[in-house]
PDB file of C-alpha atoms and ligand atoms in Angstrom:
ATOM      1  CA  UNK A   1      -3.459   6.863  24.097  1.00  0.00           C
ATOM      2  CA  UNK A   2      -1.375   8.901  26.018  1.00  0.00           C
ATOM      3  CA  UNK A   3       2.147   8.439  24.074  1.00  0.00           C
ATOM      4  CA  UNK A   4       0.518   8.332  20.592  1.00  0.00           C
ATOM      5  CA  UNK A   5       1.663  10.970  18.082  1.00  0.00           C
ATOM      6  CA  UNK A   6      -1.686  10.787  16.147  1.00  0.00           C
ATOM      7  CA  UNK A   7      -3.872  10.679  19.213  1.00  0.00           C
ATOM      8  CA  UNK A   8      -1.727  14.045  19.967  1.00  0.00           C
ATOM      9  CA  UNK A   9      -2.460  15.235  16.866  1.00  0.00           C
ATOM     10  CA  UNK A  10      -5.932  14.819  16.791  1.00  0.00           C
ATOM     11  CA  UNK A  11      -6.234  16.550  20.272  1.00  0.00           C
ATOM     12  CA  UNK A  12      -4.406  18.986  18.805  1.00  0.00           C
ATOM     13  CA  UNK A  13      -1.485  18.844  21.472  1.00  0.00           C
ATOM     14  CA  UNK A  14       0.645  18.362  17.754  1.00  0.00           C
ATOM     15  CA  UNK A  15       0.565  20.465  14.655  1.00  0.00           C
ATOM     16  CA  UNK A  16      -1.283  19.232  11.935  1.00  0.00           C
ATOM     17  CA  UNK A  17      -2.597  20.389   8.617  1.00  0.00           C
ATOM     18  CA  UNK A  18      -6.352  19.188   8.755  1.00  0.00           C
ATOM     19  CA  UNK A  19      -8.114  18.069   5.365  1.00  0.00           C
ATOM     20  CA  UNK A  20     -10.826  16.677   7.256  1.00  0.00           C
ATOM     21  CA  UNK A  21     -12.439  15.938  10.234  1.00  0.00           C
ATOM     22  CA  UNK A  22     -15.779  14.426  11.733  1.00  0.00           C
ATOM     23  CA  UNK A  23     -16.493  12.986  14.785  1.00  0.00           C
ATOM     24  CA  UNK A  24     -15.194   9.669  14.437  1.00  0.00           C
ATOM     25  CA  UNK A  25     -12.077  10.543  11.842  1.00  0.00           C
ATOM     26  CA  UNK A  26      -9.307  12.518  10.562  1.00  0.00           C
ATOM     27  CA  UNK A  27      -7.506  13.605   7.735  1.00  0.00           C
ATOM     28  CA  UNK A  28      -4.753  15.167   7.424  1.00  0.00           C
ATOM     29  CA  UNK A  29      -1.286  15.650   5.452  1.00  0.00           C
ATOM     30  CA  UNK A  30       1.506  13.106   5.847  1.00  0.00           C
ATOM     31  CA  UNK A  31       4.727  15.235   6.859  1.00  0.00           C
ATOM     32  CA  UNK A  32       7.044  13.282   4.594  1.00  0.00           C
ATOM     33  CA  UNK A  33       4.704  14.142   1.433  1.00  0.00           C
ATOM     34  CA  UNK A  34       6.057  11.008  -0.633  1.00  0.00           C
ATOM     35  CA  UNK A  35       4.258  12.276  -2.980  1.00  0.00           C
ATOM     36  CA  UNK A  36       2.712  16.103  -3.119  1.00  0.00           C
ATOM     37  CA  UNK A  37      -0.836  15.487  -1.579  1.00  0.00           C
ATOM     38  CA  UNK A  38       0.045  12.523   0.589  1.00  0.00           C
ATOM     39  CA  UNK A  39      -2.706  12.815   2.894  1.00  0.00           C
ATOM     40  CA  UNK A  40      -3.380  10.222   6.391  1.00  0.00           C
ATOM     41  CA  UNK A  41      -6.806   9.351   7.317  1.00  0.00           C
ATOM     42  CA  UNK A  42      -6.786   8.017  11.165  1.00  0.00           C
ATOM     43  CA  UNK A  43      -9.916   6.777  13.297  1.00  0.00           C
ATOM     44  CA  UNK A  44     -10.075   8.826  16.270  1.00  0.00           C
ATOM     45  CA  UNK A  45     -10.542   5.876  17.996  1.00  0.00           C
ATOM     46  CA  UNK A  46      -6.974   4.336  18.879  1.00  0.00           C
ATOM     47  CA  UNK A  47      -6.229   1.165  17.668  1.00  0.00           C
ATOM     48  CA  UNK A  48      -2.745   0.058  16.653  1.00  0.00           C
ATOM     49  CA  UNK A  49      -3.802  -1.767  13.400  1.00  0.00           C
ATOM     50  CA  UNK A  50      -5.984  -3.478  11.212  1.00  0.00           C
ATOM     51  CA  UNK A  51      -6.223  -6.783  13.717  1.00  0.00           C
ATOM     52  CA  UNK A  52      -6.966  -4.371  16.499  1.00  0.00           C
ATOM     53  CA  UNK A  53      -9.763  -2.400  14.839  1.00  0.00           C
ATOM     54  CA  UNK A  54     -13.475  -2.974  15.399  1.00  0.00           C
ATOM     55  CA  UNK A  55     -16.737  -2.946  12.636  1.00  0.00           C
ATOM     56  CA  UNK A  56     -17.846  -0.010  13.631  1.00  0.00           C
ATOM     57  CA  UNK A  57     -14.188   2.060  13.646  1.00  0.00           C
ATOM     58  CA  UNK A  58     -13.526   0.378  10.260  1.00  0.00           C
ATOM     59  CA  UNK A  59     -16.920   0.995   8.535  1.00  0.00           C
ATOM     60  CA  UNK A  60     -16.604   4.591   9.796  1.00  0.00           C
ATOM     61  CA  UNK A  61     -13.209   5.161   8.388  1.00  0.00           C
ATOM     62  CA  UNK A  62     -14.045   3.681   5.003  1.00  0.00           C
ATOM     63  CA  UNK A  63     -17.035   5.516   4.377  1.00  0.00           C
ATOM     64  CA  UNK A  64     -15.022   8.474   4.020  1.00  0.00           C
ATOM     65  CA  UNK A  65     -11.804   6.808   2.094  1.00  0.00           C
ATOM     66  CA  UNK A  66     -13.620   7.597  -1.369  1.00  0.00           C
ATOM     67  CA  UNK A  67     -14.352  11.356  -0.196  1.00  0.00           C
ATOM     68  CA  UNK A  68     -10.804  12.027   0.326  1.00  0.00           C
ATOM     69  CA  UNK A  69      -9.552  10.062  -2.767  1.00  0.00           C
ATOM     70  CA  UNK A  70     -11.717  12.367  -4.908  1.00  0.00           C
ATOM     71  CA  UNK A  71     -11.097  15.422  -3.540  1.00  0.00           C
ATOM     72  CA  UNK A  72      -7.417  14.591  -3.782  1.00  0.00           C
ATOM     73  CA  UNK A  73      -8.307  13.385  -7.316  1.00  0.00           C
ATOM     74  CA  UNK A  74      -9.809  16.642  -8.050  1.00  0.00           C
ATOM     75  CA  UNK A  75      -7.314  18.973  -6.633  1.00  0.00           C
ATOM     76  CA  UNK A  76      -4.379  17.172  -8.073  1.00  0.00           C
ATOM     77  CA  UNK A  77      -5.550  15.312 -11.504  1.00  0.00           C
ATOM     78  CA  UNK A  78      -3.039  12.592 -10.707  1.00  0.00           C
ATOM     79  CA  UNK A  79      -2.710   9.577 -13.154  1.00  0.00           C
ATOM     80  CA  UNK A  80      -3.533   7.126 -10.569  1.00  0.00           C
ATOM     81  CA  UNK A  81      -3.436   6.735  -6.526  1.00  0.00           C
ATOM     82  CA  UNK A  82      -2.203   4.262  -4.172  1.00  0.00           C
ATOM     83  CA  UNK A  83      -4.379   3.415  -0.782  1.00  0.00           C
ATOM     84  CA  UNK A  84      -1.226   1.850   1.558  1.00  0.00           C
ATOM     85  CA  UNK A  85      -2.083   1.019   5.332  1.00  0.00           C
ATOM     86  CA  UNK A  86       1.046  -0.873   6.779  1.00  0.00           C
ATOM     87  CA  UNK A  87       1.092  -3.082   9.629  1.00  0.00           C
ATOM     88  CA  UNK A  88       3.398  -4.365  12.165  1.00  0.00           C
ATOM     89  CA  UNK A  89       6.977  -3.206  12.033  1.00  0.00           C
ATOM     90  CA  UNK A  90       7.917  -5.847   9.557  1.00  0.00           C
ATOM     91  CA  UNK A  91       5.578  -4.793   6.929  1.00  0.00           C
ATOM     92  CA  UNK A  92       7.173  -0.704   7.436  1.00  0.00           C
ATOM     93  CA  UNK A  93       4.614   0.500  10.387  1.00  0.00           C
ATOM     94  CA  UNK A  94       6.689   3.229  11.955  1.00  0.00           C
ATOM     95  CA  UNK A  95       3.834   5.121  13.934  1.00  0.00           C
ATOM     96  CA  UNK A  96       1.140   2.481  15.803  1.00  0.00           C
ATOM     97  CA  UNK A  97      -2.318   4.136  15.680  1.00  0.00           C
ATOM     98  CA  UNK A  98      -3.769   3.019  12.148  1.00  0.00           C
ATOM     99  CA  UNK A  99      -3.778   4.623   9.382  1.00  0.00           C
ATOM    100  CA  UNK A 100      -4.635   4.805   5.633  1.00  0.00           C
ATOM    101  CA  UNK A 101      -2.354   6.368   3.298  1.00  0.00           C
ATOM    102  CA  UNK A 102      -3.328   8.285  -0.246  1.00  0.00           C
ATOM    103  CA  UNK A 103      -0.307   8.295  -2.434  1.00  0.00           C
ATOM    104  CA  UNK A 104      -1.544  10.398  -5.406  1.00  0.00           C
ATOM    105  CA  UNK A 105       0.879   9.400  -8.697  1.00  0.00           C
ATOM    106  CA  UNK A 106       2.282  11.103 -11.427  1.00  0.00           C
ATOM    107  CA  UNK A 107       4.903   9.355 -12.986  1.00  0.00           C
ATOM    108  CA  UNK A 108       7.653   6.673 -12.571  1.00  0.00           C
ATOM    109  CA  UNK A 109       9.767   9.527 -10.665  1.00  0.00           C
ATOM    110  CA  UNK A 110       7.112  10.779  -8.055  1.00  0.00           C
ATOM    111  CA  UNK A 111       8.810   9.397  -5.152  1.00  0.00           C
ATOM    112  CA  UNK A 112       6.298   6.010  -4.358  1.00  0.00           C
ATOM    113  CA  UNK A 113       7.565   2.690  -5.759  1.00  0.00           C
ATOM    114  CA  UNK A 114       6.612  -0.373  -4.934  1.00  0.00           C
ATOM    115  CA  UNK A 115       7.242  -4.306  -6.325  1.00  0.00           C
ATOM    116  CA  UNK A 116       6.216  -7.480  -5.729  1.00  0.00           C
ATOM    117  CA  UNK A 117       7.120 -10.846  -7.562  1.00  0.00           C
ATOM    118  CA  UNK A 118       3.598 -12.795  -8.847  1.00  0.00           C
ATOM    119  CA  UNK A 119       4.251 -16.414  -8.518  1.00  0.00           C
ATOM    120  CA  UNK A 120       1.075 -17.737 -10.822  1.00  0.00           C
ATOM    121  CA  UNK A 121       3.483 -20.589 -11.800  1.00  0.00           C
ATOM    122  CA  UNK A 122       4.092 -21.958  -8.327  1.00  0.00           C
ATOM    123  CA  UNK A 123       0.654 -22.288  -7.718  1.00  0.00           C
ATOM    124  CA  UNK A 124      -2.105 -24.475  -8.971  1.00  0.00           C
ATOM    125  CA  UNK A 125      -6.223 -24.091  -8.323  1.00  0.00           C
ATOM    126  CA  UNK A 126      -5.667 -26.912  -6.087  1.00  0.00           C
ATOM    127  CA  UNK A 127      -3.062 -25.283  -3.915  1.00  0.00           C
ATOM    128  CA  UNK A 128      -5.175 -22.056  -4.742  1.00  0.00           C
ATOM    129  CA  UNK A 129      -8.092 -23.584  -2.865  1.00  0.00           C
ATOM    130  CA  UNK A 130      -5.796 -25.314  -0.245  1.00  0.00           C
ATOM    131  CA  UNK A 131      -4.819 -22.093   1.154  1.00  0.00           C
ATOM    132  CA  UNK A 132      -8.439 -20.341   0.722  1.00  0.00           C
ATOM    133  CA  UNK A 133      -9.539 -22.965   3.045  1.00  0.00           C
ATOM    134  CA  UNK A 134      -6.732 -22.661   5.493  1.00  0.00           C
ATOM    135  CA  UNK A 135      -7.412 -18.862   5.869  1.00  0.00           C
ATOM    136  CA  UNK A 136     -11.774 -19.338   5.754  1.00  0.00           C
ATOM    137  CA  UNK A 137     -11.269 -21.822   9.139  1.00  0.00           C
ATOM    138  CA  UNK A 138      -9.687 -19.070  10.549  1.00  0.00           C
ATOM    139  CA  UNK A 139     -12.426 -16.493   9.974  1.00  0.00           C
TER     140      UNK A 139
HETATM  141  P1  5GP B 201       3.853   4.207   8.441  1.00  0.00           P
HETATM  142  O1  5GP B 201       5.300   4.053   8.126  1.00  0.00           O
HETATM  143  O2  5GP B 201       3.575   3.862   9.897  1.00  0.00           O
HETATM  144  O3  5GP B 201       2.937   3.475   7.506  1.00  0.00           O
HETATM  145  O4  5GP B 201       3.520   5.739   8.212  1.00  0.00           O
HETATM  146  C1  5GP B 201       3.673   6.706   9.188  1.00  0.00           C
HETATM  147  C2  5GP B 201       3.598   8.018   8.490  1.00  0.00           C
HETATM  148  O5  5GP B 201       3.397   9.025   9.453  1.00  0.00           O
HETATM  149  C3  5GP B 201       4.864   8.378   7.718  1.00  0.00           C
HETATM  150  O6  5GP B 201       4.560   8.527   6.344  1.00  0.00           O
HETATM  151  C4  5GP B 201       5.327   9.675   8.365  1.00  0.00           C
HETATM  152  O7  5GP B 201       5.819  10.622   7.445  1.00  0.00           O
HETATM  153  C5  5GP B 201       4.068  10.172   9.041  1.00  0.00           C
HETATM  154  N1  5GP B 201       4.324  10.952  10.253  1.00  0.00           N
HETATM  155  C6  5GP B 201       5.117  10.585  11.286  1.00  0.00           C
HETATM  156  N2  5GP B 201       5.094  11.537  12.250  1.00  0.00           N
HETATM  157  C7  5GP B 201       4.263  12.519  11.800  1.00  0.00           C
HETATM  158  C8  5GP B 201       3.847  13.759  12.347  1.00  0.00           C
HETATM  159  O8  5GP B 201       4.223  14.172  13.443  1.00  0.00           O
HETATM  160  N3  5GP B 201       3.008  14.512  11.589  1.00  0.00           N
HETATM  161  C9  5GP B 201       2.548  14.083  10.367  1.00  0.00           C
HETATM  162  N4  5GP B 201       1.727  14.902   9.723  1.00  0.00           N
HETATM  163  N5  5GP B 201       2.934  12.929   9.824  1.00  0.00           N
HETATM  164  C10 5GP B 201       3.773  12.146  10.532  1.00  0.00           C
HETATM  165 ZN1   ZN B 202      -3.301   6.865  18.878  1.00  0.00          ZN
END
């Protein structure tokens, strides 16, 4: 896509710093770094999101999500790591070709945070399976 920022960059029309590359991904470091070793890994195929992406794009991109976690993993022994892929606006999406962050952690300070409230109170099995069924008629 011809205004993309990511298509740019993997044409190469951009800057990047590559970790990886094949012919249907790539990898490469987030320039905000919210954490040292923030890396992105983008299809090459464009697709704005998750809704928009096809079997084939996703089962390509995934394949390699482990690879990059580990080498991550290995270079930076962090205590833990955070996959985050936003999407749509509302839910923080700032650039609209999809992508798969790798937040590697080291402590409370490291720059990620993120909370959520559990609500196991306000929700019984029944209501549980209520809303299980409301999303599997969707599938
Ligand atoms: P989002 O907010 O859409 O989930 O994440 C977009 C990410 O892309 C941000 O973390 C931001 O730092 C990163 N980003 C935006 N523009 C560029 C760029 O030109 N180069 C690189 N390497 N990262 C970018
Ligand atoms: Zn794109």
């Amino acid at each position: 896509m011809s205004d993309c920022i990511f298509c740019k960059i993997i044409d190469g029309e951009l800057p990047s710093a590559k970790v990886y590359e094949d012919e249907n991904v790539y990898a490469f470091m987030d320039i905000g770094q919210v954490t040292e070793g923030h890396v992105l890994l983008i299809p090459k195929k464009h697709c704005e999101n998750i809704y928009e992406m096809d079997e084939e794009t996703a089962s390509n991109l995934f394949r390699v999500a482990p690879q990059i976690a580990n080498a991550i993993k290995k270079a930076y022994d962090p205590k833990g790591m955070n996959l985050v892929n936003n999407n749509g606006s509302f839910a923080d999406q700032s650039v609209f070709h999809f992508h798969l962050h790798f937040l590697p952690r080291f402590d409370e300070t490291d720059g990620f945070n993120v909370s959520w409230e559990q609500h196991n109170d306000d929700y019984t099995p029944e209501k549980l399976q209520e809303i299980a069924e409301k999303i599997s008629a969707a599938l």
